[in-house]
Each structure stands twice: as structure tokens, then as C-alpha cells.
CSV table of C-alpha atoms (C1' of nucleotides) in Angstrom, one decimal:
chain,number,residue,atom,x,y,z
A,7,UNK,CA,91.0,-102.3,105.5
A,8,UNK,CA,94.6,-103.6,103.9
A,9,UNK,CA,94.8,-104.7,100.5
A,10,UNK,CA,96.6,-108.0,100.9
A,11,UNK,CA,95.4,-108.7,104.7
A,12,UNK,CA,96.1,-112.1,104.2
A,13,UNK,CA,98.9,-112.5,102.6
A,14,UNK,CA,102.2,-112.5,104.0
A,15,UNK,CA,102.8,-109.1,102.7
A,16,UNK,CA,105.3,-107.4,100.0
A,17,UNK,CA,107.8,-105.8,102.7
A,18,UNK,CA,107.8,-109.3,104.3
A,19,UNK,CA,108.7,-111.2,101.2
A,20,UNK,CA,111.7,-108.6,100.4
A,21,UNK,CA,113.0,-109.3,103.8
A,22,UNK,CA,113.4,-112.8,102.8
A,23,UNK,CA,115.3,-111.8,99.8
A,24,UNK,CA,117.8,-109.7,101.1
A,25,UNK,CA,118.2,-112.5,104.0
A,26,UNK,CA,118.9,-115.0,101.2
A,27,UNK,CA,121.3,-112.5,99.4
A,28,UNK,CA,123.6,-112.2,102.4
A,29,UNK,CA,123.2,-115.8,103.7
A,30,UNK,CA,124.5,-116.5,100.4
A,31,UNK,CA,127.1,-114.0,100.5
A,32,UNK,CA,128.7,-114.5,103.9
A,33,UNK,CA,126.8,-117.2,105.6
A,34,UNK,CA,123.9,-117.3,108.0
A,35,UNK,CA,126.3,-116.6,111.1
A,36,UNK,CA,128.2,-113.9,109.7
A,37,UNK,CA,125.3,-112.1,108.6
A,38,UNK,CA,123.9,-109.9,110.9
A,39,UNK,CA,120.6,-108.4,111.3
A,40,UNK,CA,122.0,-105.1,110.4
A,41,UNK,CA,123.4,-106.5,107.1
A,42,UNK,CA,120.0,-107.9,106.2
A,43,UNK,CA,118.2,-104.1,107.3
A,44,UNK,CA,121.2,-102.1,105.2
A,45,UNK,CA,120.5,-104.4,102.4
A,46,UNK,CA,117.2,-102.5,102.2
A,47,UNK,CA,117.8,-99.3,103.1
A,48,UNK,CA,116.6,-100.0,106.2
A,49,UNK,CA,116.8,-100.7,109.8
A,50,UNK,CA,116.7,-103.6,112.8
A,51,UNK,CA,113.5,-102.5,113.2
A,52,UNK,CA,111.4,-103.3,110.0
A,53,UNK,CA,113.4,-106.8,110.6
A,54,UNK,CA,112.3,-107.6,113.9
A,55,UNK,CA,108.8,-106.3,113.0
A,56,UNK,CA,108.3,-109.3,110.6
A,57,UNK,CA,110.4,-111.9,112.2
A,58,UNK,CA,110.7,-113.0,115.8
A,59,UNK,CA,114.5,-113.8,115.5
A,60,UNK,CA,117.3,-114.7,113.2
A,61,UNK,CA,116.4,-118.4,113.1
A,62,UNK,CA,112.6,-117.7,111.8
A,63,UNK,CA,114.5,-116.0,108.6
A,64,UNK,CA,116.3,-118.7,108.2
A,65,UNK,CA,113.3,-120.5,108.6
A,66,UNK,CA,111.5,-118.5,106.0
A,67,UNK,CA,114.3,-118.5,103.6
A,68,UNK,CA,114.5,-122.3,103.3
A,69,UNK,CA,110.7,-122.6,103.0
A,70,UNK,CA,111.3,-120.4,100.2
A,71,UNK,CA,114.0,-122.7,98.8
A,72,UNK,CA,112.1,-125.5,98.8
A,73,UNK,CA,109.2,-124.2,97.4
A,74,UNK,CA,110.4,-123.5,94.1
A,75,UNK,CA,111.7,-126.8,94.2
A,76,UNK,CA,108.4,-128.5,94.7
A,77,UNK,CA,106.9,-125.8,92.1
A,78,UNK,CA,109.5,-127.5,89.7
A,79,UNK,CA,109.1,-130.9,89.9
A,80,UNK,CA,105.1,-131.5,91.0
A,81,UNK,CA,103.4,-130.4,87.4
A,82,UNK,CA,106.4,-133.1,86.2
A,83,UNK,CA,105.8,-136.1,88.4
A,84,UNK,CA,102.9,-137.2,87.0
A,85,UNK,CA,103.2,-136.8,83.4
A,86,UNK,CA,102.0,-140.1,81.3
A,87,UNK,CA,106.2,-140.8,80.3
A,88,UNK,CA,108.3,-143.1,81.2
A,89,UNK,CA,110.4,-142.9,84.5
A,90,UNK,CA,113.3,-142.2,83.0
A,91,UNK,CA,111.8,-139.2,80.9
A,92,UNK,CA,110.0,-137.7,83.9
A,93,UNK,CA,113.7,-138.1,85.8
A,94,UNK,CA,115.7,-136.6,82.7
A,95,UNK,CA,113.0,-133.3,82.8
A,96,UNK,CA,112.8,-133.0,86.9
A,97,UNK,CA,116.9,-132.6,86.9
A,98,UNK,CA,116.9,-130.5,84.6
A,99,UNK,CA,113.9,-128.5,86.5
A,100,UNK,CA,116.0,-128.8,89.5
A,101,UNK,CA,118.8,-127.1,88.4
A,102,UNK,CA,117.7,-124.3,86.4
A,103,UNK,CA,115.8,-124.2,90.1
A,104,UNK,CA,119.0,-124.3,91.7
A,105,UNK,CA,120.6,-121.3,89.4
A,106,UNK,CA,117.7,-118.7,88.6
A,107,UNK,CA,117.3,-119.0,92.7
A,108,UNK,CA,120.9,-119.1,93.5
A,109,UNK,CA,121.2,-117.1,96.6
A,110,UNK,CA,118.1,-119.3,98.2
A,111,UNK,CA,119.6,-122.3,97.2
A,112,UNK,CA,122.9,-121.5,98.7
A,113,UNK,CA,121.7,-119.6,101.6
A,114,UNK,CA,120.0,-122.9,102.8
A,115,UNK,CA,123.3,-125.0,101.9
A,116,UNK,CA,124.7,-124.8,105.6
A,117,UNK,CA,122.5,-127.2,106.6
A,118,UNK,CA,119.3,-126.9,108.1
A,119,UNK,CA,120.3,-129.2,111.5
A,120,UNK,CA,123.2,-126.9,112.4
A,121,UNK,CA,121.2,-124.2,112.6
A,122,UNK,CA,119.4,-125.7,115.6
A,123,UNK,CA,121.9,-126.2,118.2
A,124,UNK,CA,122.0,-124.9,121.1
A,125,UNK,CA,118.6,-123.2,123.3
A,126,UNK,CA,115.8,-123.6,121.0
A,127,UNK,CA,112.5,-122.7,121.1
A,128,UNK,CA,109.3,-125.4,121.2
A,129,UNK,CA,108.2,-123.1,118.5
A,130,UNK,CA,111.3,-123.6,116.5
A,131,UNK,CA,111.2,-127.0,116.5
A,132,UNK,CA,108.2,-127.4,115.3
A,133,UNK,CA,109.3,-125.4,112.3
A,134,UNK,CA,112.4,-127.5,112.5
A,135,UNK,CA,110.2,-130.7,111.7
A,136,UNK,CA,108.1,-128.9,109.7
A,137,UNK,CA,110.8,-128.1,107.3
A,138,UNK,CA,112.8,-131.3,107.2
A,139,UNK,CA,109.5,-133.1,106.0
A,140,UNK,CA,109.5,-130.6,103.0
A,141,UNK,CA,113.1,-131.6,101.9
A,142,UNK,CA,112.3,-135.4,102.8
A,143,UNK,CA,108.7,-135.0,100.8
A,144,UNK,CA,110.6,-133.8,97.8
A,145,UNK,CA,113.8,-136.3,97.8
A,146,UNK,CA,111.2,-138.4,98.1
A,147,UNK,CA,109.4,-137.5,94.5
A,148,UNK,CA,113.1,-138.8,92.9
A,149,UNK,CA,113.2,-141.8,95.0
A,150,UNK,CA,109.5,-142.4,93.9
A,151,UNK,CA,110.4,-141.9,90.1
A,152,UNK,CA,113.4,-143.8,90.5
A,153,UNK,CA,111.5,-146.5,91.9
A,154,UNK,CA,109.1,-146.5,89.0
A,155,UNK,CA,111.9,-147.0,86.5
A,156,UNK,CA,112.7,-149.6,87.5
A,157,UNK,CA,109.6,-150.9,87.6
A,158,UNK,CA,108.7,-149.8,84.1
A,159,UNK,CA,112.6,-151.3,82.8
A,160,UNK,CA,113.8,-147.8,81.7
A,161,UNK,CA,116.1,-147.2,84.6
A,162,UNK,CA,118.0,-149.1,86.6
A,163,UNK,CA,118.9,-148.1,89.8
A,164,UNK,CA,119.4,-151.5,92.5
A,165,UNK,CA,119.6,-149.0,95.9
A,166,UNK,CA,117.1,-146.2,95.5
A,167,UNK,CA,117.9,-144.6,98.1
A,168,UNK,CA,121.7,-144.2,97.6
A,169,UNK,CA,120.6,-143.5,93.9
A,170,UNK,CA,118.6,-140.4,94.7
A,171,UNK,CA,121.1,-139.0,97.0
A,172,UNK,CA,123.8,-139.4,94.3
A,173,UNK,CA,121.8,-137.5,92.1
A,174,UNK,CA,120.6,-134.5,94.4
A,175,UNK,CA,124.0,-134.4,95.9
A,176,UNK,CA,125.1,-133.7,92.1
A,177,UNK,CA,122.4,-131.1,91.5
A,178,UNK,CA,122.9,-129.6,94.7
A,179,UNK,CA,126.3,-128.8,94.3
A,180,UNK,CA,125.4,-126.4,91.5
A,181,UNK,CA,125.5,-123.4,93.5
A,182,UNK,CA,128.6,-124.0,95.1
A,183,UNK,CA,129.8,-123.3,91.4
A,184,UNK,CA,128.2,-122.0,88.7
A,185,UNK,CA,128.8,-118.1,88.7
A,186,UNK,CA,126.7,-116.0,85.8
A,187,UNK,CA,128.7,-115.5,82.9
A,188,UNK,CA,128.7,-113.6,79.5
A,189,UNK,CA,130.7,-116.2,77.9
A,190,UNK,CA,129.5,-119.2,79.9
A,191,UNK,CA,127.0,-121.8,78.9
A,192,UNK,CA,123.4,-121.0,79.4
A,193,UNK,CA,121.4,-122.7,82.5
A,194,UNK,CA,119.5,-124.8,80.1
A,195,UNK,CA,122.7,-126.2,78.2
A,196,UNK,CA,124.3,-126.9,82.0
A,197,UNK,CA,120.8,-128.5,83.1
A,198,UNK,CA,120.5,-130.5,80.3
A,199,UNK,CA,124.4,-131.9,80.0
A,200,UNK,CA,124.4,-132.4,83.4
A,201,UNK,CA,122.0,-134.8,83.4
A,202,UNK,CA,122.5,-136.6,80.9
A,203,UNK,CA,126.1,-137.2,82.7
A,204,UNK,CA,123.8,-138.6,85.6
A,205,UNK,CA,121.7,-140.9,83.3
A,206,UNK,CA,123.3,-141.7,80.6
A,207,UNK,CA,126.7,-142.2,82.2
A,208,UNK,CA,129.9,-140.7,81.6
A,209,UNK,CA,130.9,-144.3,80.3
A,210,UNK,CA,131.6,-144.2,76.3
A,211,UNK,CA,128.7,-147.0,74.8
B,22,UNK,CA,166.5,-132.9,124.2
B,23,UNK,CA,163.0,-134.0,122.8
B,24,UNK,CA,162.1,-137.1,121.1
B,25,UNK,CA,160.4,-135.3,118.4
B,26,UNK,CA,161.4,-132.1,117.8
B,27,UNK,CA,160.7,-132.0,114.0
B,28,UNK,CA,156.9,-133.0,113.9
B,29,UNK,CA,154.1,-130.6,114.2
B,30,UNK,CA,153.5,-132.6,117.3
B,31,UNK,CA,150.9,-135.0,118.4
B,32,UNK,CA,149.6,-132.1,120.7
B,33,UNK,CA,149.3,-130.3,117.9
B,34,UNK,CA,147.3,-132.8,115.7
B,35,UNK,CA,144.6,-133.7,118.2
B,36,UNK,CA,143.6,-130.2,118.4
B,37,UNK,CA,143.2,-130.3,114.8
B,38,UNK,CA,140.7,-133.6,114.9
B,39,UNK,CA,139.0,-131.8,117.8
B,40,UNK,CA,138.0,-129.1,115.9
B,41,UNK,CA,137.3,-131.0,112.7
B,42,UNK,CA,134.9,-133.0,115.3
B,43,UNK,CA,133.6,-129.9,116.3
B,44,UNK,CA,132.8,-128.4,113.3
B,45,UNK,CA,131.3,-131.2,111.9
B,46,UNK,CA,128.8,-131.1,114.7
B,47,UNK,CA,128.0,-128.0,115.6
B,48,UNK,CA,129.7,-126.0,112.1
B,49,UNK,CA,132.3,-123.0,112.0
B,50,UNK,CA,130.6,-120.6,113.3
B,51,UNK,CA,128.9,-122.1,116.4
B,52,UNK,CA,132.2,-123.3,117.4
B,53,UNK,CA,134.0,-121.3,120.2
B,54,UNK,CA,137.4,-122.2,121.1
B,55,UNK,CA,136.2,-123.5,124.5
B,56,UNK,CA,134.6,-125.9,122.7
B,57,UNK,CA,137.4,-126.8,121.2
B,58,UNK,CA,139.7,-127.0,124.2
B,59,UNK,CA,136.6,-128.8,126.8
B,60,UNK,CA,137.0,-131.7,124.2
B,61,UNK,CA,140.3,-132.1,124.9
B,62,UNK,CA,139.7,-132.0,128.2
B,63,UNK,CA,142.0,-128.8,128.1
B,64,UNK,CA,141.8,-125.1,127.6
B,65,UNK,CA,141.9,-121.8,125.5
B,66,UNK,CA,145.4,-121.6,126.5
B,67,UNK,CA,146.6,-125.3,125.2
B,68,UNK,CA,144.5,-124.2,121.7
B,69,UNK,CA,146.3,-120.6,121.1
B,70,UNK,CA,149.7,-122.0,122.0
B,71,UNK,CA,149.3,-123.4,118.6
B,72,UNK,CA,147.3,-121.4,117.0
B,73,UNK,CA,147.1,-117.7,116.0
B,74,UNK,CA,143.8,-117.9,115.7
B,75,UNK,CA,140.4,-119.7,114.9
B,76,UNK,CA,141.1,-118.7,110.8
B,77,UNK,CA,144.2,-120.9,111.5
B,78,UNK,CA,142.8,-123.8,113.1
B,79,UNK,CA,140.2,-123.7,110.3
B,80,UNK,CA,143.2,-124.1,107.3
B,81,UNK,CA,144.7,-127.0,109.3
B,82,UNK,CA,141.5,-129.1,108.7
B,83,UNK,CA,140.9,-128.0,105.6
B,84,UNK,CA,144.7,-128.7,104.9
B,85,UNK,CA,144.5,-132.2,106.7
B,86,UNK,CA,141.6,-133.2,104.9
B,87,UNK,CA,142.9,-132.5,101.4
B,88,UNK,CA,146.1,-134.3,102.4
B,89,UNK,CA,143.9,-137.1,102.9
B,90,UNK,CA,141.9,-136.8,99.2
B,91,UNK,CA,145.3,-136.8,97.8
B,92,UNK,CA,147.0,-139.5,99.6
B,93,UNK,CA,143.8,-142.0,98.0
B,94,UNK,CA,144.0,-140.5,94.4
B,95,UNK,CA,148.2,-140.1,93.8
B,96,UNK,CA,148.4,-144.0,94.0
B,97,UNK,CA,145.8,-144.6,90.5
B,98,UNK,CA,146.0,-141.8,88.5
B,99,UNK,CA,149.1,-142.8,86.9
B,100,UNK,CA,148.6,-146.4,86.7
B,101,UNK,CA,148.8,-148.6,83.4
B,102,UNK,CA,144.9,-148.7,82.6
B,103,UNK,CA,142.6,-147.2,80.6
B,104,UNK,CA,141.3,-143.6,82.1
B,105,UNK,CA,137.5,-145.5,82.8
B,106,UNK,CA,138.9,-148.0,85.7
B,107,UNK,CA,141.3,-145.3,87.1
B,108,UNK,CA,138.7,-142.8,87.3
B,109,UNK,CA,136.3,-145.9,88.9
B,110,UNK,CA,139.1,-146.4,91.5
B,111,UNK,CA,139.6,-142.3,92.2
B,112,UNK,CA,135.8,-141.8,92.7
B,113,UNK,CA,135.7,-144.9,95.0
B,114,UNK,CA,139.1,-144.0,96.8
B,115,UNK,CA,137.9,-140.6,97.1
B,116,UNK,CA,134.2,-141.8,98.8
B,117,UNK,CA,136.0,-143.9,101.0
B,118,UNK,CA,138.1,-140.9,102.5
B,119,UNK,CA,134.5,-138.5,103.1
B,120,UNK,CA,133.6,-141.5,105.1
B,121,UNK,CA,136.7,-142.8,107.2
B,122,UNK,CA,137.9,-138.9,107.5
B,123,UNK,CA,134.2,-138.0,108.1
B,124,UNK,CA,134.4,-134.8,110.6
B,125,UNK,CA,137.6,-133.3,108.3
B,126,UNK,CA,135.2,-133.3,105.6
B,127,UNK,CA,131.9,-132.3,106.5
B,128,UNK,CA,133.9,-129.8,109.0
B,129,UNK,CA,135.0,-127.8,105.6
B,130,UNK,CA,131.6,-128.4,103.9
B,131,UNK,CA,131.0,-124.6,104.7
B,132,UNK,CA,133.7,-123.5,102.4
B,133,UNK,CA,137.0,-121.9,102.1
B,134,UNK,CA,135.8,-118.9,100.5
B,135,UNK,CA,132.8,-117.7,103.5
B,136,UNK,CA,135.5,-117.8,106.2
B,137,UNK,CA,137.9,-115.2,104.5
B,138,UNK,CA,134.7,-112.7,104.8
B,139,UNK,CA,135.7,-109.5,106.9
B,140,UNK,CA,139.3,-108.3,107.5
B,141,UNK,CA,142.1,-110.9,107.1
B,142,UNK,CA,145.5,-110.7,107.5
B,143,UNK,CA,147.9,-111.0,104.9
B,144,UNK,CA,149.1,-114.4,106.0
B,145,UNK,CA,145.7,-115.5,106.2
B,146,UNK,CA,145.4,-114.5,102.5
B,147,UNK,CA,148.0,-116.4,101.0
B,148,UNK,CA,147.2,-119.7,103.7
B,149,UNK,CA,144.0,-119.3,101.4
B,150,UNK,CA,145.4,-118.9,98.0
B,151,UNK,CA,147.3,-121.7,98.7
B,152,UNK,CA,144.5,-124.1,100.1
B,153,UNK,CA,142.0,-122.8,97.2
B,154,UNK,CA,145.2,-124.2,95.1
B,155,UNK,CA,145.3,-127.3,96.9
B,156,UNK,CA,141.5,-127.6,95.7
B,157,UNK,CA,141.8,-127.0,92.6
B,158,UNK,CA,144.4,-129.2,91.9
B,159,UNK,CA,142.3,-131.9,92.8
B,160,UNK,CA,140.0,-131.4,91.4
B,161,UNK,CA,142.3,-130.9,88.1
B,162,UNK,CA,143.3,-134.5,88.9
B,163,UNK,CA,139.9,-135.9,88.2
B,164,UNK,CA,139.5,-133.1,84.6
B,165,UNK,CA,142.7,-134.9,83.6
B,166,UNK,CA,141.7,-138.4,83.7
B,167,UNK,CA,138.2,-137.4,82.5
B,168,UNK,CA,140.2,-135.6,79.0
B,169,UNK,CA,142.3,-139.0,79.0
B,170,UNK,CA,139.1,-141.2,78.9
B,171,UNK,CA,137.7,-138.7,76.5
B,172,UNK,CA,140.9,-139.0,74.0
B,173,UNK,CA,141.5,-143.5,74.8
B,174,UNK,CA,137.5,-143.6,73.8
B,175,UNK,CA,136.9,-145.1,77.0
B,176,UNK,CA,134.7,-141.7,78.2
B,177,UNK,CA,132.4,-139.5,76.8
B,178,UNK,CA,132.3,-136.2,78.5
B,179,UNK,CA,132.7,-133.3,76.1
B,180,UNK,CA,132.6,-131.4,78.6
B,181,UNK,CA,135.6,-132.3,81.1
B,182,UNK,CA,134.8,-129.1,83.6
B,183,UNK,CA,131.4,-129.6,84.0
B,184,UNK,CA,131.5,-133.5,84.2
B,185,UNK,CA,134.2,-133.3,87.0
B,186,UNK,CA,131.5,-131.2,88.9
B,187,UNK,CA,128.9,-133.4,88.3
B,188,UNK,CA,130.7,-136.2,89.8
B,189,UNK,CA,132.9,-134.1,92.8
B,190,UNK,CA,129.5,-132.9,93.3
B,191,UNK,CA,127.9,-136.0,94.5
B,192,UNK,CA,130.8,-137.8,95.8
B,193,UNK,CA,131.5,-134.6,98.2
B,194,UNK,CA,127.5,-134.7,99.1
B,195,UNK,CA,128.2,-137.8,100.9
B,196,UNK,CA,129.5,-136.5,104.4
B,197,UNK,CA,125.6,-134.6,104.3
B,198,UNK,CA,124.1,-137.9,104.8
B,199,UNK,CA,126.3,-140.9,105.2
B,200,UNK,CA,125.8,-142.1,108.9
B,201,UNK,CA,128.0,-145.3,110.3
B,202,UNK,CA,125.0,-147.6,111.0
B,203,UNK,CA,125.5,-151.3,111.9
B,204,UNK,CA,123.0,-152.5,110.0
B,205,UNK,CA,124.1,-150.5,106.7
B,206,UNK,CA,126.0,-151.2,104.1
B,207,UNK,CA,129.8,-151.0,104.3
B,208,UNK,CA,131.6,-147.8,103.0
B,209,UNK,CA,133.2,-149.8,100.2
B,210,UNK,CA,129.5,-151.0,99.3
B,211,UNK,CA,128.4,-147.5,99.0
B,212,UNK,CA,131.8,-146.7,97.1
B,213,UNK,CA,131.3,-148.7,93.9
B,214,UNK,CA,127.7,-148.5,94.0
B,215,UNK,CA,128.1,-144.8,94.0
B,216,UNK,CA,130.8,-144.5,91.4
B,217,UNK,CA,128.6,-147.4,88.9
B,218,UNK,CA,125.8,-144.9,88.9
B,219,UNK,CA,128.1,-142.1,87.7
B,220,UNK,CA,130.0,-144.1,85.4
B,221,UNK,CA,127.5,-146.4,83.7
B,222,UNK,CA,124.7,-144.1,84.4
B,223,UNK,CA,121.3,-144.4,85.8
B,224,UNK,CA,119.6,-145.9,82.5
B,225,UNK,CA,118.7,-149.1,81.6
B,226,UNK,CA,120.8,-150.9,78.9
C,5,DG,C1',92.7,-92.1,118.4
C,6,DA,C1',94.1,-96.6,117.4
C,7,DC,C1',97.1,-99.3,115.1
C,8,DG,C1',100.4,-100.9,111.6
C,9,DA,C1',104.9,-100.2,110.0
C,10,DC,C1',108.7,-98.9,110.8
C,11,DA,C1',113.2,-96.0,113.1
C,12,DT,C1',116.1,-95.0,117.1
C,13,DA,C1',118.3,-95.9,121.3
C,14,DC,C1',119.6,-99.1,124.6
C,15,DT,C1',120.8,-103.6,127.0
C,16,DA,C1',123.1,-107.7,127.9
C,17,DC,C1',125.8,-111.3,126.6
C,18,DT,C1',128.8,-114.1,124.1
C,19,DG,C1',133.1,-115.3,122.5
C,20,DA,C1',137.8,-114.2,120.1
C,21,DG,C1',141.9,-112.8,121.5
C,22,DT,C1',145.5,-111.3,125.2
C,23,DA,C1',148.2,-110.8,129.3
C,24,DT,C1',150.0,-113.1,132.8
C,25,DG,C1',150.8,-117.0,136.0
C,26,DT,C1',152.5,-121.9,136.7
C,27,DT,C1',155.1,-126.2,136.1
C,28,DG,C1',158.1,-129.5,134.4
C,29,DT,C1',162.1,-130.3,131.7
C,30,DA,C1',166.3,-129.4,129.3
C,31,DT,C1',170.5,-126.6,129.1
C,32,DT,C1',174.3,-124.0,130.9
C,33,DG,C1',177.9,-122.3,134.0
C,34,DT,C1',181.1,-123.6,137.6
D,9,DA,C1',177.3,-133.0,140.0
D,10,DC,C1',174.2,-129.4,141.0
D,11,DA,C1',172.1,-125.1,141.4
D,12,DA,C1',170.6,-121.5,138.2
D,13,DT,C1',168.0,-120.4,134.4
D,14,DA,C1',165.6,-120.5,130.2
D,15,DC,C1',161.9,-122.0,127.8
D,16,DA,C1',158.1,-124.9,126.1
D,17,DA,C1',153.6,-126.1,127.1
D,18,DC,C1',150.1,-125.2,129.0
D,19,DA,C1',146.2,-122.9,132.6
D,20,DT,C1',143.9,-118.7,134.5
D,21,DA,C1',142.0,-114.4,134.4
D,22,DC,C1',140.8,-110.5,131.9
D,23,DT,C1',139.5,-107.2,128.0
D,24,DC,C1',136.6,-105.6,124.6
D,25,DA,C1',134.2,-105.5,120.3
D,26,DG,C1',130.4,-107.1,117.9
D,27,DT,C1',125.7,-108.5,117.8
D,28,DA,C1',120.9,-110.6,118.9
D,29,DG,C1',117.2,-109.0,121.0
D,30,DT,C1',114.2,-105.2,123.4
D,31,DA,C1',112.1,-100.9,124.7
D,32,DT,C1',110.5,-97.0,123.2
D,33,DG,C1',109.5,-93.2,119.9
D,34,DT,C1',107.5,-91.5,115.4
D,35,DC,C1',104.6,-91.0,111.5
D,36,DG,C1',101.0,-91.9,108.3
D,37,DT,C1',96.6,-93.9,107.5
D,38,DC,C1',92.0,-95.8,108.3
DNA sequence: GACGACATACTACTGAGTATGTTGTATTGT
DNA sequence: ACAATACAACATACTCAGTAGTATGTCGTC
């Protein structure tokens, strides 16, 4: 029998990869299946032998994304610290999220509802549902933190809401941006300034 | 001989907000030129008579909605205050465009850079070093008031680069979610509720 | 000898771009 | 003043390349 019968399997996972690579690189519609299969030396074939269409790596690639996210911020949620602590450390967990998974991050970043126009499958939008509760669930943990500052009197933070979605729409924007560099600041230092921009204000005390 | 002979005519434009419409809807990509035309209750033809080519039709939005960014900020950033209320008024003057010039800007949310994948022309090329200029000297506007609220005390962002990301960031995120909604608040609500949160920061006093 | 994990070869369609036809209006020659 | 004509502003009809998806072949392993 298989080693790994159960799980979704090594050559799978590398699919995923390479699909996030090119997403990245040219977009989910400009990338074609062939990219994805040169990408790994290989062909249409080992594609379509994992993944029913194009749309289920897309699928599979923004599951992806958001589980690092989630793997980021859950062990931080419930730590015994202030809101505005536990806010300071999940930003910063979000974007050193954001930068050491670049190409998932910005191979999700053309939206998960465009994707789904046009003849879609009952299957796919399931998936569809299924995957916009994963990004709601985990905009949800900031609005939830956010809420409980200011409960607690650290933050303060009137709309939640509108709050969250400033932040994340901040934090999101990394990849659009931030490029690896020799001479650049590290992913910490950027993580760490840029939200204390978001909390602290860029207002001089 | 024609009333106006010197404007990129009205025939022109309206192709231009049909495609921005488009885009916004169903994103680059997914957009065919029929599409385009059908919403003008028109056809292919009406489209390439003013246009080379989809590429094209692309730069005019992008080129309209940067015109409009523009237009909102030229007005404060050289008025007699100190660089904190200027920068207030930019980042609500620059909300209030994503939202009243809502398909231009979520139509180029998929970015300048993806569309010049593959062969382009050279025309194409320098229509994209110049838009990509355009861009950047935007966002320059907002680095320069940033360095002058740094040097008049009224800012603290040491550094300008990354703090004018942080804040383009999140006020650019708002096309992603904003949706016109009777019973929500007003656009200028969200402005300077928006722009309090980046200024005077998400923390308590 | 069955099946998983691919590669190869093929199909069918979509959609950008083009070539050509049509119509109304302005311009020109006489 | 009035046909002739030129041209702008489209519509219609067509081409053709690229690409998602499929059908089938191959090879190694259990």
C-alpha cells in the first residue's frame, strides 16, 4: 500500500506551488495550464491528474493562502494580553505571512469572486462558499480583537468593522510591493514599523 | 464642420466608462470586447474605431482614473497648513475618488504591471512607462507631505516610503469592499473615519 | 494484471484582431 | 445651388491563434 494514502500527496502539493508562482507572476488568466506543467518539468497531464480544472487550483491555491494565515494568528488570539498587544503581534504575523508566502498571497489578490463568473459548477460553488467563510472567519479574528480593545480601554476603534478592513487592506497591500532585497529592510523591521504606523498613528504625540 | 473637433469625443469616453464598468465586474481578463460594445448597446466595430486594441482601452482607464486621484489631491497639497491637516484632506479626498469613481478603480486593481506580460509593442511600452510614472508621482505626492510633517513636527514617520504604503495601501483597499448601501454610512463618513485611524492611530490615548 | 501516475496527441471553442460593407454628413468643383 | 465625392463613424462577417479540457497511450510498482 502507499505511504502517505491519506494525505493529499507531495506531487499534489508542488502543483499548488508552481500554480501560485505563475498566478503571481502573470495572473490566473494569463497563466495557462502549460505554464503551471513547464514550471515542473512536466506536462498537462500530471495537472489534470490532480485537479479537475483550472478553477480547483485556484481553489487549492487560496486555501493555501489562507491557511498560513490562520496558522499565524490562532496560537496569537488567545494569549492572556491586552487587545492591543495581541493586535500589535497578529499584524506583524500577518505580514511576515504575507512576505515569506508572497506568491500565495498575491496569487489570490485577483479576487476570489471574479474568478466565478461565468458557467460554474455546483461543485464549485460550494468551494466558492467554502472559501469565502475562511477569509470572513479570519477578518473576523481582527474584528474580534478589535472589539475587545475596546472593551478592555487599550484600543479605540468606534466602527469595527471599517477598522479591520483599514487594517488588512494595509497589510494586504504588502505584496503588491515589497520585492526581496539585499539592501532592503528585513520582513521583521517592515512588520513591525508597519504596524506601529497602524496603531500608534502616524500623528507626532 | 463639427462642433467638437478637438475633444477625444463623448463617443470616445463612454467606451472608456464601459469598460472600466466591465472590468470592475467581471476583471481584465474575463472581459471580451463584445462585452464591452453589448453595453453600449453597440459593437466590436464602434470599440476598435477608437482603439488599437484591448491593451489601449486598458491605459485609458487606468489614465482616467489617475486623472481623477490627481484632480482631488493638486487642490491641498500646497495649501498654507501644517503637513498633518493636508495630508488628513489628501487621504479623505483620495477615499472619496475610489468611491465616486468606483469601476475606474477597482477596474485597474489587477495592475499595470500583469497586463504588459507577453509581446507588447513599443507604443504600448512607453503608454506604460508613462502611466507607471503617473503612479508614482502620486504617490510621491503623499512621501512629500509625509517628509514635510516629519520636518514641521507635526508627523512621525521615519520612514516616509514605507508609511506612504501603509496608508495608499488601505485607502486603495477600499474599492475591494466598499458597496453603495442605503442604509450605510455616507462616503465622506467612511473618509474621515478612515483617514482618523491612520493618522491618530488605532490606540487608545 | 490492475492501477496509480503520469505523458502524448487530439478536439473544440473562445475571443482578439481584421477586412470590408454601410450610412450620414461635410466639403469641393462647376 | 447641387451633384459628386470624401471621410468619419460605425456595423457585419470573417480569420486564426491560443488554450481548457479530453481521450488515449505508457511505464513502473504492488
Amino acid at each position: 500500500m502507499k505511504a502517505s494514502a491519506t494525505e493529499p500527496t507531495d506531487s499534489r502539493f508542488e502543483i499548488v506551488e508552481a500554480a501560485a508562482e505563475c498566478f503571481m507572476r502573470r495572473g490566473y488568466d494569463k497563466t495557462t495550464i502549460d505554464d503551471i506543467a513547464d514550471a515542473l518539468g512536466a506536462t498537462k497531464g500530471r495537472v489534470y491528474h490532480h485537479f479537475r480544472s483550472k478553477n480547483a487550483i485556484f481553489f487549492a491555491v487560496y486555501r493555501e493562502a489562507m491557511r498560513y494565515c490562520f496558522e499565524a494568528a490562532d496560537p496569537i488570539i488567545d494569549l492572556p494580553l491586552p487587545a492591543i498587544e495581541r493586535l500589535t503581534r497578529m499584524c506583524e504575523a500577518h505580514v511576515m505571512v504575507m512576505i515569506t508566502r508572497l506568491s500565495f498571497q498575491r496569487g489570490i489578490k485577483q479576487g476570489l469572486e471574479i474568478q466565478m463568473r461565468g458557467p460554474t459548477t455546483e461543485h464549485e460553488r460550494e468551494v466558492f462558499q467554502e472559501l469565502q467563510g475562511l477569509r470572513d472567519g479570519y477578518e473576523a479574528l481582527f474584528r474580534r480583537v478589535l472589539a475587545e480593545g475596546n472593551a478592555d480601554g487599550t484600543l479605540n476603534a468606534p466602527d469595527v468593522p471599517l477598522a479591520g478592513r483599514t487594517i488588512l487592506g494595509a497589510l494586504n497591500a504588502v505584496p503588491d510591493w515589497y520585492r526581496p532585497r539585499p539592501d532592503g529592510k528585513t520582513p521583521e523591521a517592515i512588520a513591525t514599523e508597519m504596524t506601529a504606523y497602524l496603531i500608534r498613528g502616524l500623528a507626532a504625540r
